[in-house]
CSV table of C-alpha atoms and ligand atoms in Angstrom, one decimal:
chain,number,residue,atom,x,y,z
A,1,MET,CA,0.0,0.0,0.0
A,2,PRO,CA,1.4,3.4,-0.9
A,3,ILE,CA,1.8,6.1,1.7
A,4,LYS,CA,-0.9,8.8,0.8
A,5,ILE,CA,-0.4,12.5,1.3
A,6,LEU,CA,-3.1,15.1,0.7
A,7,MET,CA,-2.5,18.9,0.1
A,8,VAL,CA,-5.5,21.2,1.0
A,9,CYS,CA,-6.3,24.8,0.2
A,10,LEU,CA,-9.5,26.8,-0.3
A,11,GLY,CA,-10.1,26.6,-4.1
A,12,ASN,CA,-7.9,23.7,-5.1
A,13,ILE,CA,-6.8,25.7,-8.1
A,14,CYS,CA,-3.8,27.7,-7.0
A,15,ARG,CA,-1.8,26.5,-3.9
A,16,SER,CA,-2.7,22.9,-3.3
A,17,PRO,CA,-2.3,21.8,-7.0
A,18,LEU,CA,1.3,23.3,-6.8
A,19,ALA,CA,2.0,21.5,-3.6
A,20,GLU,CA,0.7,18.2,-5.0
A,21,GLY,CA,2.9,18.5,-8.1
A,22,ILE,CA,6.0,19.7,-6.3
A,23,LEU,CA,5.8,17.0,-3.6
A,24,ALA,CA,5.0,14.2,-6.1
A,25,SER,CA,8.1,15.3,-8.1
A,26,LYS,CA,10.3,14.7,-5.1
A,27,LEU,CA,9.0,11.3,-4.1
A,28,PRO,CA,9.3,7.8,-5.6
A,29,LYS,CA,6.0,7.0,-7.3
A,30,ASN,CA,6.0,3.3,-6.3
A,31,LYS,CA,5.8,4.1,-2.6
A,32,PHE,CA,3.9,7.4,-2.4
A,33,THR,CA,0.7,8.9,-3.7
A,34,VAL,CA,0.1,12.7,-3.6
A,35,ASP,CA,-3.3,14.3,-4.1
A,36,SER,CA,-5.0,17.7,-3.4
A,37,ALA,CA,-8.4,19.1,-2.5
A,38,GLY,CA,-10.1,22.3,-1.7
A,39,THR,CA,-12.3,23.1,1.3
A,40,GLY,CA,-14.6,25.1,-1.1
A,41,SER,CA,-16.7,23.7,-3.9
A,42,TRP,CA,-16.4,26.4,-6.6
A,43,HIS,CA,-13.8,24.7,-8.7
A,44,ILE,CA,-14.8,21.1,-8.6
A,45,GLY,CA,-13.7,19.5,-11.9
A,46,HIS,CA,-11.6,22.6,-13.0
A,47,ALA,CA,-8.0,22.5,-14.1
A,48,PRO,CA,-5.5,24.5,-11.9
A,49,ASP,CA,-5.2,28.3,-12.4
A,50,GLU,CA,-3.2,29.1,-15.5
A,51,ARG,CA,-0.7,31.0,-13.3
A,52,SER,CA,0.0,28.0,-11.2
A,53,ILE,CA,0.3,25.8,-14.3
A,54,ALA,CA,2.8,28.3,-15.7
A,55,VAL,CA,5.0,28.7,-12.7
A,56,ALA,CA,5.1,24.9,-12.2
A,57,LYS,CA,6.0,24.4,-15.9
A,58,LYS,CA,8.9,26.9,-15.6
A,59,ASN,CA,10.3,24.5,-12.9
A,60,ARG,CA,9.6,21.4,-14.9
A,61,VAL,CA,6.6,20.4,-12.7
A,62,PHE,CA,3.5,19.5,-14.7
A,63,ILE,CA,0.1,20.0,-13.1
A,64,SER,CA,-2.3,20.8,-16.0
A,65,HIS,CA,-4.0,17.3,-15.9
A,66,GLN,CA,-5.2,17.9,-12.3
A,67,LYS,CA,-8.9,18.3,-11.6
A,68,GLY,CA,-10.3,20.3,-8.6
A,69,ARG,CA,-12.2,18.4,-6.0
A,70,GLN,CA,-13.6,19.2,-2.5
A,71,PHE,CA,-12.2,17.8,0.7
A,72,SER,CA,-14.5,15.3,2.3
A,73,LYS,CA,-14.6,13.4,5.6
A,74,SER,CA,-13.6,10.2,3.9
A,75,ASP,CA,-10.2,11.8,3.2
A,76,PHE,CA,-9.3,11.4,6.8
A,77,ASP,CA,-9.3,7.7,6.4
A,78,SER,CA,-7.9,7.6,2.9
A,79,PHE,CA,-4.8,9.7,3.6
A,80,ASP,CA,-1.9,9.2,6.0
A,81,TYR,CA,-0.8,12.9,6.0
A,82,ILE,CA,-2.9,16.0,5.4
A,83,TYR,CA,-1.1,19.4,4.8
A,84,VAL,CA,-3.1,22.6,4.8
A,85,MET,CA,-2.0,25.9,3.4
A,86,ASP,CA,-3.4,28.4,5.9
A,87,HIS,CA,-5.2,28.9,9.2
A,88,THR,CA,-8.6,29.0,7.6
A,89,ASN,CA,-8.1,25.7,5.8
A,90,TYR,CA,-6.9,24.2,9.1
A,91,GLN,CA,-10.1,25.3,10.9
A,92,ASP,CA,-12.3,24.1,8.1
A,93,VAL,CA,-10.7,20.7,7.9
A,94,LEU,CA,-10.6,20.2,11.6
A,95,GLU,CA,-14.3,21.0,11.9
A,96,LEU,CA,-14.9,17.8,9.8
A,97,ALA,CA,-12.7,15.6,12.0
A,98,GLU,CA,-14.4,13.1,14.3
A,99,ASN,CA,-11.6,12.1,16.6
A,100,ASN,CA,-8.1,13.0,17.6
A,101,GLU,CA,-6.5,10.5,15.3
A,102,GLN,CA,-8.0,12.4,12.4
A,103,LYS,CA,-7.1,15.8,13.8
A,104,ASP,CA,-3.5,14.7,14.3
A,105,LYS,CA,-3.1,14.0,10.6
A,106,VAL,CA,-3.6,17.7,9.8
A,107,LYS,CA,-0.6,20.0,9.7
A,108,LEU,CA,0.1,23.5,8.5
A,109,ILE,CA,2.6,23.0,5.7
A,110,LEU,CA,4.9,25.8,6.5
A,111,ASN,CA,5.4,24.5,10.0
A,112,GLU,CA,7.8,22.0,8.3
A,113,LEU,CA,10.0,25.0,7.5
A,114,PHE,CA,9.3,27.2,10.5
A,115,PRO,CA,8.3,24.8,13.3
A,116,ASN,CA,5.5,26.0,15.6
A,117,GLU,CA,5.4,29.4,13.9
A,118,ASN,CA,2.1,28.8,12.2
A,119,VAL,CA,2.9,30.8,9.0
A,120,ASP,CA,0.3,30.8,6.2
A,121,VAL,CA,1.0,30.2,2.5
A,122,PRO,CA,-0.6,33.4,1.2
A,123,ASP,CA,-3.5,33.0,-1.3
A,124,PRO,CA,-2.1,34.3,-4.6
A,125,TYR,CA,-5.5,34.2,-6.4
A,126,PHE,CA,-6.3,37.9,-6.2
A,127,GLY,CA,-2.7,39.1,-5.8
A,128,LEU,CA,0.1,40.2,-8.1
A,129,PRO,CA,1.5,37.8,-10.7
A,130,ASN,CA,4.8,37.3,-8.8
A,131,GLY,CA,2.7,36.0,-5.9
A,132,PHE,CA,2.7,32.6,-7.7
A,133,GLN,CA,6.5,32.5,-7.9
A,134,ILE,CA,6.7,33.4,-4.1
A,135,VAL,CA,4.2,30.6,-3.3
A,136,TYR,CA,6.1,28.2,-5.5
A,137,ASN,CA,9.3,28.9,-3.7
A,138,MET,CA,7.8,28.5,-0.3
A,139,LEU,CA,6.1,25.2,-1.3
A,140,ASP,CA,9.3,23.9,-2.9
A,141,GLU,CA,11.3,24.4,0.3
A,142,ALA,CA,8.6,22.9,2.5
A,143,CYS,CA,8.2,19.9,0.2
A,144,ASP,CA,11.9,19.3,0.3
A,145,VAL,CA,11.7,18.9,4.0
A,146,ILE,CA,8.6,16.8,3.8
A,147,ALA,CA,10.0,14.5,1.1
A,148,LYS,CA,13.2,13.9,3.0
A,149,LYS,CA,11.4,13.1,6.2
A,150,LEU,CA,8.9,10.7,4.5
A,151,ILE,CA,11.6,8.9,2.6
A,152,VAL,CA,13.6,8.3,5.8
A,153,LYS,CA,10.5,7.3,7.8
A,154,HIS,CA,9.0,4.9,5.2
A,155,GLN,CA,12.2,3.4,3.7
B,1,LIG,P1,-6.4,28.5,-3.7
B,1,LIG,O1,-6.8,29.9,-4.2
B,1,LIG,O2,-7.1,28.3,-2.4
B,1,LIG,O3,-4.9,28.6,-3.5
B,1,LIG,O4,-6.8,27.5,-4.8
B,1,LIG,C1,-8.2,30.3,-4.4
B,1,LIG,C2,-8.7,30.1,-5.7
B,1,LIG,C3,-10.0,30.5,-5.9
B,1,LIG,C4,-10.8,31.0,-4.9
B,1,LIG,C5,-10.2,31.2,-3.7
B,1,LIG,C6,-8.9,30.8,-3.4
B,1,LIG,N1,-12.1,31.4,-5.2
B,1,LIG,O5,-12.7,32.1,-4.3
B,1,LIG,O6,-12.7,31.1,-6.2
């Protein structure tokens, strides 16, 4: 059985598709599966935002095949690790948890880089174009740490 990791943001079109693509590119595919979801329902079935697709492609990460979906309670059982992008995602996901085991699976992704600091990945959707590059760089660094830890833990 592969180890399953889920990336969660609000829309599942900007941040979590990038996080999914970046982490998947750093992990061996035979052992790990990475997916993403949004807490909101606006973008179910949609491809990632063009700006996320472009910044990923520039870094040889390909995400245009992804399709938006909404986070659901069953994800707590399907996934081993759940990384959220910001405080709001954290609260929204935790509200759906039914026990402490489910709650414990949920982590703020930038706490991997800045332990216990609870820093958000900013939502680039309404921001400046370079917001996507800034988000990419943050996620790339965080996913480096996550991938190294997972590979050691599950070797
Ligand atoms: P994401 O960004 O959570 O990084 O995918 C957003 C994309 C779309 C919306 C909100 C956030 N929206 O409101 O449509």
